[in-house]
Coordinates of C-alpha atoms in Angstrom, one line a residue:
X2 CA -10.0 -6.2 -8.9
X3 CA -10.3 -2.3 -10.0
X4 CA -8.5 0.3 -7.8
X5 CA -11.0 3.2 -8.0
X6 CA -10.0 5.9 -6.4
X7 CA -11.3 6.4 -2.9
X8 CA -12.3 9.6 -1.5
X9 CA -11.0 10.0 2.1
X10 CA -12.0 12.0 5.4
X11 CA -9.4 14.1 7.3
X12 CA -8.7 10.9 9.6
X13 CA -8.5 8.5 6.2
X14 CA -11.9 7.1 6.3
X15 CA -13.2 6.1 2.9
X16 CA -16.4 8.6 2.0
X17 CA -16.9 7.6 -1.4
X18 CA -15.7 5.0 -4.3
X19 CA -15.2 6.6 -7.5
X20 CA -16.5 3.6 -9.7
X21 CA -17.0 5.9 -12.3
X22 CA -14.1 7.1 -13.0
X23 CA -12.1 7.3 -16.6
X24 CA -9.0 7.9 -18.1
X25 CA -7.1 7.7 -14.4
X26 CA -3.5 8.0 -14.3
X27 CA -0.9 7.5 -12.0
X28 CA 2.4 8.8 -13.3
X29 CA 5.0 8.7 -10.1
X30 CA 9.0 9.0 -11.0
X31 CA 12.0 7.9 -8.4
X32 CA 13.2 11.6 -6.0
X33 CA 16.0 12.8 -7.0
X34 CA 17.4 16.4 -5.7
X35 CA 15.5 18.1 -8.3
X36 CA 12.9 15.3 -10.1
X37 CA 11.1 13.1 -8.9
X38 CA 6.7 13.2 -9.1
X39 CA 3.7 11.4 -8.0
X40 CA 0.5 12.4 -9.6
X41 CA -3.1 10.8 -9.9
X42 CA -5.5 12.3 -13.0
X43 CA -8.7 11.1 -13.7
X44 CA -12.0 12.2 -15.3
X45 CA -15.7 11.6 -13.7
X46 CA -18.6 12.0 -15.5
X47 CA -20.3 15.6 -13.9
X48 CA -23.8 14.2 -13.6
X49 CA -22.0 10.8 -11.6
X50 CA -23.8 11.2 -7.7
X51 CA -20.3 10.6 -6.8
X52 CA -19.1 14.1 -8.2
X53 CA -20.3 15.7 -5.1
X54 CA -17.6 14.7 -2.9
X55 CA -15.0 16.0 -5.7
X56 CA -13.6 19.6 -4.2
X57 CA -10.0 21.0 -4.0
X58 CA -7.7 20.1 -1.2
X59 CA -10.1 16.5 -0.9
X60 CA -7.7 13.5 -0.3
X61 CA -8.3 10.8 -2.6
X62 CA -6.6 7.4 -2.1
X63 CA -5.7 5.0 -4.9
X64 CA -3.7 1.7 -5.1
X65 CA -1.6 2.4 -1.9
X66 CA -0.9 6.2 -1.7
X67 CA -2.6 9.2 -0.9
X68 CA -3.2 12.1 -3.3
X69 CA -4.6 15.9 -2.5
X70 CA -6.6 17.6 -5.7
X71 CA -5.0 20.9 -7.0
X72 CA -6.9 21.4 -9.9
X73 CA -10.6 20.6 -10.7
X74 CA -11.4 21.6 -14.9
X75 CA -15.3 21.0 -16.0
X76 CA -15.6 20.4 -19.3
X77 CA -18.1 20.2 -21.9
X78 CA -17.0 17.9 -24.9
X79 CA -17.9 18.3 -28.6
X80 CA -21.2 15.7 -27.7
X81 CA -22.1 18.5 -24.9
X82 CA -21.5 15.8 -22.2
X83 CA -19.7 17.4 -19.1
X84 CA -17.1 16.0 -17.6
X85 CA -15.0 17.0 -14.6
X86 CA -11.2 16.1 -15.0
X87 CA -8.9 15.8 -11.5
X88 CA -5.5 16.6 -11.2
X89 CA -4.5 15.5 -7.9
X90 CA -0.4 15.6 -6.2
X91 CA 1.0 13.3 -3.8
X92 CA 0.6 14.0 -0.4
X93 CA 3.8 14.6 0.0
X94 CA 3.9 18.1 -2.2
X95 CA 2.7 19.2 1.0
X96 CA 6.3 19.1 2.8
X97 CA 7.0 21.9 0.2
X98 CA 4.5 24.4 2.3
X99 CA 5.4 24.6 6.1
X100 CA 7.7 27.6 7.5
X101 CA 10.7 27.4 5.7
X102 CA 13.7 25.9 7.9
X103 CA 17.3 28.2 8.5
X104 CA 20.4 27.8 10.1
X105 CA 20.2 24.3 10.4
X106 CA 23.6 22.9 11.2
X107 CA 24.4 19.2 11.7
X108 CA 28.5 18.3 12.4
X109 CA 29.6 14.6 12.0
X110 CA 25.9 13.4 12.2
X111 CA 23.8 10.5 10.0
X112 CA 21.0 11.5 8.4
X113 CA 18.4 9.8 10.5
X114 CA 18.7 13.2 13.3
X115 CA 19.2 15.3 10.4
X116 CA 15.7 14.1 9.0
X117 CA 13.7 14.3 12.5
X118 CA 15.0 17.8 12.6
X119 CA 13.5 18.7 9.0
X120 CA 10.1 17.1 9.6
X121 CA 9.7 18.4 13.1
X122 CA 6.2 19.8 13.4
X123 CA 4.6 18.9 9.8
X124 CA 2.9 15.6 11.2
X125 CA 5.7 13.3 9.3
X126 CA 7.6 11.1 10.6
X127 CA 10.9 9.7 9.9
X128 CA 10.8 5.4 8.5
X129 CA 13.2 3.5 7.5
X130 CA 16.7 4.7 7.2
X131 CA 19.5 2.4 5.4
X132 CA 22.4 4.9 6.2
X133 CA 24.4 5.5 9.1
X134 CA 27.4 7.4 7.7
X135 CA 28.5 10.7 9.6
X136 CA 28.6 13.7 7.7
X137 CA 28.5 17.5 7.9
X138 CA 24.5 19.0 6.7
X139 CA 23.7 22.2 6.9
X140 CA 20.9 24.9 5.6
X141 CA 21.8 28.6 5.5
X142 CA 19.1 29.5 3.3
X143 CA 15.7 29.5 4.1
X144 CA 14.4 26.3 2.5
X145 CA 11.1 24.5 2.5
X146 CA 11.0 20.6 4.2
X147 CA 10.6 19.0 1.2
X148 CA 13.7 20.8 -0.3
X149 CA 15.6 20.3 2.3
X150 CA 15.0 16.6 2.7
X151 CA 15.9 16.4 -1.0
X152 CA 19.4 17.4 -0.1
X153 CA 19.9 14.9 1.6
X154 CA 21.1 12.1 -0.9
X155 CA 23.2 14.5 -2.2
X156 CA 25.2 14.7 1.2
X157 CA 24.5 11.0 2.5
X158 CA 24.0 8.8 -0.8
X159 CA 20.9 6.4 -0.5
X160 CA 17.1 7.6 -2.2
X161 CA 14.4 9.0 -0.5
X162 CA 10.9 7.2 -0.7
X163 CA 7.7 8.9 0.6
X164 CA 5.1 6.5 2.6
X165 CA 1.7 8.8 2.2
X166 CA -0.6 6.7 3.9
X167 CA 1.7 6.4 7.0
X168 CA 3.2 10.0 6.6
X169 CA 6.7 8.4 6.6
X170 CA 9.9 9.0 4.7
X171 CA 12.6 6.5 4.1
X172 CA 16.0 6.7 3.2
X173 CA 17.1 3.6 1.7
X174 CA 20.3 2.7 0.4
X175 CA 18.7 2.4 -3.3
X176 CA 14.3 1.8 -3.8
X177 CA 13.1 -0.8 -5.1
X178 CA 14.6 -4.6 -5.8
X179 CA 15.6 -6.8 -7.9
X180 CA 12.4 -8.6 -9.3
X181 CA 13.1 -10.5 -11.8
X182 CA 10.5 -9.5 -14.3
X183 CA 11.3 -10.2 -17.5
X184 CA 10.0 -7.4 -20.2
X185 CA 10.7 -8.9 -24.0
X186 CA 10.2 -8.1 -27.5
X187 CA 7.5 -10.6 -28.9
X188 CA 6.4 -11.3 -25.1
X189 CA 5.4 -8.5 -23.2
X190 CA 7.2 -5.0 -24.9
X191 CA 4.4 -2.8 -27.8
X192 CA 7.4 -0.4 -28.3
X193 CA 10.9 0.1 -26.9
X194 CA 13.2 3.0 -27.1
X195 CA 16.3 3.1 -26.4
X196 CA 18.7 7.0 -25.8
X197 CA 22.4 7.2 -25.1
X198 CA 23.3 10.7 -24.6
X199 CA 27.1 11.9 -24.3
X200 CA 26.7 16.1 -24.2
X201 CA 26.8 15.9 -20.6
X202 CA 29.8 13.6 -19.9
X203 CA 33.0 14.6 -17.0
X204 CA 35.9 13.1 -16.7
X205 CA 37.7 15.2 -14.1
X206 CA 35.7 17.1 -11.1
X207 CA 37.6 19.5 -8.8
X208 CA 35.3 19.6 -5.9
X209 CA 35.6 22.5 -3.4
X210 CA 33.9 22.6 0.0
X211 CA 33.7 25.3 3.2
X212 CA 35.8 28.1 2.7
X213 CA 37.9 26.8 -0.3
X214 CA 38.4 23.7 1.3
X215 CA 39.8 21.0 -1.6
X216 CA 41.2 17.1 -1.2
X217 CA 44.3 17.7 -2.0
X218 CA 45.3 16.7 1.5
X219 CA 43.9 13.4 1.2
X220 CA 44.3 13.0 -3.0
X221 CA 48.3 13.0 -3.0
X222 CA 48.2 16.6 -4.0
X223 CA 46.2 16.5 -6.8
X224 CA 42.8 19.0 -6.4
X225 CA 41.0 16.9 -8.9
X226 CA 39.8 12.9 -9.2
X227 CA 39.3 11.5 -12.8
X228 CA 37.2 8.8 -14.7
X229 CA 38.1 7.2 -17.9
X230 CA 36.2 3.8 -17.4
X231 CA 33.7 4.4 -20.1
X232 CA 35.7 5.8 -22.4
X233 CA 38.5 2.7 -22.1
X234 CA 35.1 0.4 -22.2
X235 CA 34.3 1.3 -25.5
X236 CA 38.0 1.7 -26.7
X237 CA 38.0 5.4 -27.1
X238 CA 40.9 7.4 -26.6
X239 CA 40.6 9.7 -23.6
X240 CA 38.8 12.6 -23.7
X241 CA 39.6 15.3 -20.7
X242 CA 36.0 17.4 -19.9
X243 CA 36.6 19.0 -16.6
X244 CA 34.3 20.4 -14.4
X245 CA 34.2 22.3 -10.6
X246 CA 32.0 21.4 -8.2
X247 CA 31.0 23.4 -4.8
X248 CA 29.2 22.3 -2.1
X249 CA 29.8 24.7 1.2
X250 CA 28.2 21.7 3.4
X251 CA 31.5 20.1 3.2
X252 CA 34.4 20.8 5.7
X253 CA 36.2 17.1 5.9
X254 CA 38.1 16.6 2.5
X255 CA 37.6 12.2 3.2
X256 CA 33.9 13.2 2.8
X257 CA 34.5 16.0 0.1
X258 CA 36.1 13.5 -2.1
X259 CA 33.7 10.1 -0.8
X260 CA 30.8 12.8 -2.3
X261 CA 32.9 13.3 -5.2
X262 CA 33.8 10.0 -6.8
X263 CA 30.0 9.3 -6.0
X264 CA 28.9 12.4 -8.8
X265 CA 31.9 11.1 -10.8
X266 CA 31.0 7.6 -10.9
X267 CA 28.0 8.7 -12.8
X268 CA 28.5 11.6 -14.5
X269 CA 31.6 10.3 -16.7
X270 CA 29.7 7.5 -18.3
X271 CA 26.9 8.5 -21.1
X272 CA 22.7 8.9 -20.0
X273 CA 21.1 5.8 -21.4
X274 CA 17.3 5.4 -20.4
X275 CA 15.0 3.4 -22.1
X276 CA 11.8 3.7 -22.9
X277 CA 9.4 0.9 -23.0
X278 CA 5.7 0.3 -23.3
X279 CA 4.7 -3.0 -22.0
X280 CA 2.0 -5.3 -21.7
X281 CA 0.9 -6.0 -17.8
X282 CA -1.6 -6.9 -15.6
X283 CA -2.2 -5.2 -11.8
X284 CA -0.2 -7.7 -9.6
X285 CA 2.3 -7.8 -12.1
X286 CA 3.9 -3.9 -12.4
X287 CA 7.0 -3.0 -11.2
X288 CA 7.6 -1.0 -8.7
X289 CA 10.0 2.0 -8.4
X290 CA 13.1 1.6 -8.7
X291 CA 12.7 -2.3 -9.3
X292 CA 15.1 -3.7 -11.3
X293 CA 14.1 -5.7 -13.8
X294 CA 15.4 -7.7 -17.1
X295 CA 14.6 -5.8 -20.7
X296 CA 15.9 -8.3 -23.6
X297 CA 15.3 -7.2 -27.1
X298 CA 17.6 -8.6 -30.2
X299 CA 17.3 -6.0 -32.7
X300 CA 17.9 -2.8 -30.8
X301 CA 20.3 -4.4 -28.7
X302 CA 18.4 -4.1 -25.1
X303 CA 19.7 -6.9 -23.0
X304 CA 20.1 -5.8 -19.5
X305 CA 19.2 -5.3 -16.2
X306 CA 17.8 -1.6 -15.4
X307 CA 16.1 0.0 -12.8
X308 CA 12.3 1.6 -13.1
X309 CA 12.9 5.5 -13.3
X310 CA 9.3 6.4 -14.2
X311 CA 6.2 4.7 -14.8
X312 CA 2.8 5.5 -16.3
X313 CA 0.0 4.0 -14.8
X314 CA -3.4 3.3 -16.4
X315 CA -5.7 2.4 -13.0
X316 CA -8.1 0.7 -14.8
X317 CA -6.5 -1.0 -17.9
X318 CA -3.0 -1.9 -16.4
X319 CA -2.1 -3.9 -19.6
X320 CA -2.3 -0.2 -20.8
X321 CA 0.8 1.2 -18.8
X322 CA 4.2 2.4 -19.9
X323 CA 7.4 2.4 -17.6
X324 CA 10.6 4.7 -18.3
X325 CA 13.8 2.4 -17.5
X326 CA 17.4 3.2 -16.7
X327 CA 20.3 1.6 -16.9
X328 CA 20.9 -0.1 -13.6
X329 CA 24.5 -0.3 -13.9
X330 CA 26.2 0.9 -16.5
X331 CA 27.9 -1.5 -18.7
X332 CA 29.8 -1.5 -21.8
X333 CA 26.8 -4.2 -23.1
X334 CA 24.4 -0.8 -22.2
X335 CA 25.5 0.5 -25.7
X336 CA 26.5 -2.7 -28.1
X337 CA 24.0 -3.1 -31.3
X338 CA 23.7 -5.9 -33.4
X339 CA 24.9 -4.2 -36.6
X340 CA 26.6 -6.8 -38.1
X341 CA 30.6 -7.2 -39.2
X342 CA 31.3 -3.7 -36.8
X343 CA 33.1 -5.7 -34.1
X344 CA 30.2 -5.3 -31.3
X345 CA 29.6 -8.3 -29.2
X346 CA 26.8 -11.3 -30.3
X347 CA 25.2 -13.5 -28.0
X348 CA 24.5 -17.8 -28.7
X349 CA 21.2 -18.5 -30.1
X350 CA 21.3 -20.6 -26.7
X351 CA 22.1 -17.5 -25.0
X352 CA 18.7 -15.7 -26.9
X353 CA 16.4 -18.5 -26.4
X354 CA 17.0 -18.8 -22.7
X355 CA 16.1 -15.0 -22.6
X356 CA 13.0 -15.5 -24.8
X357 CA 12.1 -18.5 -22.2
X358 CA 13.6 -17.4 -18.7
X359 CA 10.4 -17.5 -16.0
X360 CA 8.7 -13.9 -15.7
X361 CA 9.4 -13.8 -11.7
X362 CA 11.8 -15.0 -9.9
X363 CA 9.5 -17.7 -7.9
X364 CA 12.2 -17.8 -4.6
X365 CA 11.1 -16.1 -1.9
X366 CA 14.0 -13.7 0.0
X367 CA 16.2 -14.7 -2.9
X368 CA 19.1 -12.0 -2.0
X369 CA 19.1 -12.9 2.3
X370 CA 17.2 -9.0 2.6
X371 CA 14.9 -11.0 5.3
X372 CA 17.9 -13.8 6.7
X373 CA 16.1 -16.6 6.8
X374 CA 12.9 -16.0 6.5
X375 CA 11.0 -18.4 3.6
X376 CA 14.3 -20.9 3.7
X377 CA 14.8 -24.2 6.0
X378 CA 18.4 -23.7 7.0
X379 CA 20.9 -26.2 7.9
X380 CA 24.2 -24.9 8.7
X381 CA 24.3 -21.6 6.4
X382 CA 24.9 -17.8 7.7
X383 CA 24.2 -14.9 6.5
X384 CA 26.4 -12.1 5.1
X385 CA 25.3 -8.6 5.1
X386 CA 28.1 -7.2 3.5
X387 CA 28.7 -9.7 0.5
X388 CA 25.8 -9.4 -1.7
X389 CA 25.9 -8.5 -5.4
X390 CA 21.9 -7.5 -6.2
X391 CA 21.8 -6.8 -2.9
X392 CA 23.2 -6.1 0.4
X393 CA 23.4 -9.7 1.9
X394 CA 24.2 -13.1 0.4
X395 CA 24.2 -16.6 2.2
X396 CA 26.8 -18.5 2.8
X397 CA 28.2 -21.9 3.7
X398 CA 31.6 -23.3 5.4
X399 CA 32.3 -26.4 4.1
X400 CA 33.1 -29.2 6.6
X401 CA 33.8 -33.2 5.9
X402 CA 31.5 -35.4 6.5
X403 CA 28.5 -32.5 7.1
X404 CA 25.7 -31.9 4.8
X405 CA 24.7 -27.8 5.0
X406 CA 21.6 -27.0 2.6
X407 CA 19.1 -24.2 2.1
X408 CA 15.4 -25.3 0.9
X409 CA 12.2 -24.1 0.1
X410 CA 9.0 -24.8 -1.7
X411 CA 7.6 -23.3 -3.9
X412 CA 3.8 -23.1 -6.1
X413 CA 4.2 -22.4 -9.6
X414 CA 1.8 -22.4 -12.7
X415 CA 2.4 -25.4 -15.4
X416 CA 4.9 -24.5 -18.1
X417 CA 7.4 -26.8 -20.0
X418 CA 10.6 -25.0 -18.6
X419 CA 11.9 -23.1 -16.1
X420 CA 15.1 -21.4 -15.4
X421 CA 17.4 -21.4 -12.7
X422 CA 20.2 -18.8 -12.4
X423 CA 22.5 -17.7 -9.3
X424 CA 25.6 -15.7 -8.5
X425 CA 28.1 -18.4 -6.6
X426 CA 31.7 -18.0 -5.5
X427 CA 33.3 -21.0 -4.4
X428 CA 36.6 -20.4 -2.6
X429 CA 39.2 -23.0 -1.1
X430 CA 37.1 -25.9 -1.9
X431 CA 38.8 -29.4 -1.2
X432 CA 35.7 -32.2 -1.9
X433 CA 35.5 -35.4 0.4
X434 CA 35.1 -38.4 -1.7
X435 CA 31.5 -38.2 -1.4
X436 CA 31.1 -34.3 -1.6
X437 CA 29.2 -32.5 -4.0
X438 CA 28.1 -28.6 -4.4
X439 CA 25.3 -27.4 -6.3
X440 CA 21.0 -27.1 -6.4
X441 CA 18.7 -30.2 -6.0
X442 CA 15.4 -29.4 -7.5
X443 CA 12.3 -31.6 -6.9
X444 CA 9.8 -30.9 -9.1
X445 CA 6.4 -32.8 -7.8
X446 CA 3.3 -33.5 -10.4
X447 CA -0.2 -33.2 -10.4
X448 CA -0.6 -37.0 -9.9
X449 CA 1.4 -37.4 -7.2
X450 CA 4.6 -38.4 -8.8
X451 CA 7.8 -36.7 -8.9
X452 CA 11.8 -36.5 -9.9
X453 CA 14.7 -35.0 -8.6
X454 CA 17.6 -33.5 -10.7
X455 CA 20.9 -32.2 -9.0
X456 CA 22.5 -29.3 -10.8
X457 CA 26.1 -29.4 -10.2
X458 CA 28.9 -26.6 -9.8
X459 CA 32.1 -25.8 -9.0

């Protein structure tokens, strides 16, 4: 099923469907403090009935968000057809017009009363939020909505995510999830790019805060926290490139320096982001800030990263293009297969499971997000503190003579193999003479028959 985009009233009723539509674009990005975009371009023949309903400031509404046209161009082509071309923005832009805020002031406060207080009066409301830490916010400037709720991960940590048909915004610890899409060269990737970029590299930040205010206090003396982990990854000698830092927001040096070793963490390893056109179909793009798996041999891509941009053809999805980055920064990020130069191989077992490994991961509430919800559980907890992809992980005392398991069934499409892959930590284990730890699968068949194979570990 097409998503045309769908004209809407003030209140969000559809007017008209725009079925005639070409050459319509979605290109969104993940916010940052200064990045981050969410656009919708199409063109519509000018003769279409439809065009009628096209106007400046219209809403339109395609595949889940909501989009105000800025700029309407009618153009007559080479053929002397006329066309209209739409440029619409996000609904969101709008945040970016109301009164500007000043002399907002929050002391040892989390960001959730901070964010009421900045969207106050524009007809926004504040979603989900995934932080609680206290910290010190303030605006002294006068500073729109929209840039002010951009500062907000800058003081708090977490990204922002805009909800236009709801008129919410989120603050979650990172968009997106881990999805478990596979994007690889022969399978599903046209063209892949791959750029490391060093010129912008720190490895020492003296952050300053309110009046001067350093972390000397609370960094035995020294003004300064450094980062060498990239450099010692790769087996280069250290390098120092220092740079200062102010924020006036700051007046606790345990927060001055939390903030810091946050920018430092990032800043003293290189910018790698890839660049990869891929082969999809609707159901099947990522979303922002999904992490997914990108696996090609000859450039040296085999990693998780995280969707940055993406570029997305409405009506041709097989057409669209995402921009990935590195989703955690790795030493494998930057290893090339060039032969007798020392950088790290992989099995041919190792490449043909990558070249095989399932598209999606099939498990519903994989990573515990939801508890229990999808599993049959008998005797396991959750964790909301232990998890690697994500926040929470399940887990399971051991006890003699008691069986504890997690189950679920799943529908999947016919192929010759699938792959099964977890994280496990097994700790203080003493098996009865009987025990056993590891995953029973059942697979069942189309004519009724079935087998059962138990994967052991530990």
């Amino acid at each position: 099923m097409q998503s045309y985009p769908i004209v809407v009233d003030s209140s969000g009723e559809p007017v008209a469907v725009l079925e005639k539509v070409f050459d319509a674009t979605i290109t969104d990005q993940l916010i940052t403090d200064t990045n981050g975009q969410e656009t919708l371009e199409f063109s519509i023949p000018a003769e279409d009935s439809k065009r009628q309903y096209i106007d400046n400031e219209t809403h339109i509404r395609c595949m889940g968000r909501e989009f105000v046209i800025r700029i309407i161009e009618d153009i007559r082509g080479q053929d002397g057809e006329l066309i209209t071309k739409v440029t619409a923005e996000g609904l969101w832009y709008d945040l970016g017009d109301p009164e500007p805020l000043n002399d907002l002031v929050f002391r040892d406060t989390g960001p959730r009363p901070v964010m009421e207080a900045i969207l106050s009066g524009t007809g926004w409301v504040v979603g989900i939020v995934e932080i609680t830490t206290p910290r010190y916010f303030s605006i002294t400037e006068p500073t729109s909505p929209l840039e002010t709720l951009r500062q907000i991960p800058l003081v708090y940590g977490g990204e922002l995510q805009f909800d236009s048909i709801n008129r919410k915004v989120n603050l979650l610890q990172q968009v997106g999830r881990d999805s478990g899409i596979l994007f690889a060269h022969k399978k599903n990737i046209s063209e892949a790019r791959r750029i490391i970029d060093t010129r912008g590299i720190i490895t020492r930040i003296y952050p300053y805060g309110a009046n001067g205010l350093t972390i000397a206090a609370v960094n035995d003396g020294k003004e300064y926290i450094e980062d060498y982990s990239w450099y010692d990854a790769v087996g280069k000698p250290h390098k120092l490139r220092a740079a200062t830092v102010n924020d006036e927001r700051f007046t606790n040096p345990n927060h001055l320096k939390q903030w810091a070793e946050q920018q430092l963490a990032k800043l003293s390893w290189p910018a790698i982001t890839y660049e990869v056109k891929v082969a999809l179909l609707g159901e099947e793009i990522p979303a922002l800030g999904d992490v997914v798996i990108v696996y090609d041999k000859e450039i040296g891509l085999r990693q998780k990263m995280r969707v940055a941009q993406r570029s997305i053809n409405v009506l041709e999805p097989y057409n669209s293009s995402v921009q990935l980055d590195a989703a955690l920064k790795t030493l494998s990020d930057q290893m090339v297969y060039t032969g007798g130069t020392g950088t790290a191989t992989v099995t041919d077992a190792v490449q043909q499971a990558m070249e095989d490994v399932v598209m999606f991961n099939l498990l519903f509430n994989s990573r515990a997000d939801d508890g229990f919800n999808y599993w049959i559980n008998q005797g396991w907890t959750v964790d909301n503190t232990a998890g690697i992809s994500g926040k929470a992980a399940f887990v399971a005392e051991g006890q003699l003579g008691v069986e504890k398991s997690m189950s679920q069934t799943v529908s999947v499409a016919n192929r010759e193999a699938y792959t099964l892959s977890a994280q496990v930590e097994l700790d203080n284990v003493q098996m009865g003479s009987n025990g056993r730890i590891g995953f029973e699968v059942t697979v069942e068949y189309e004519d009724g028959t079935s087998e059962t194979q138990f994967i052991a570990i530990g």
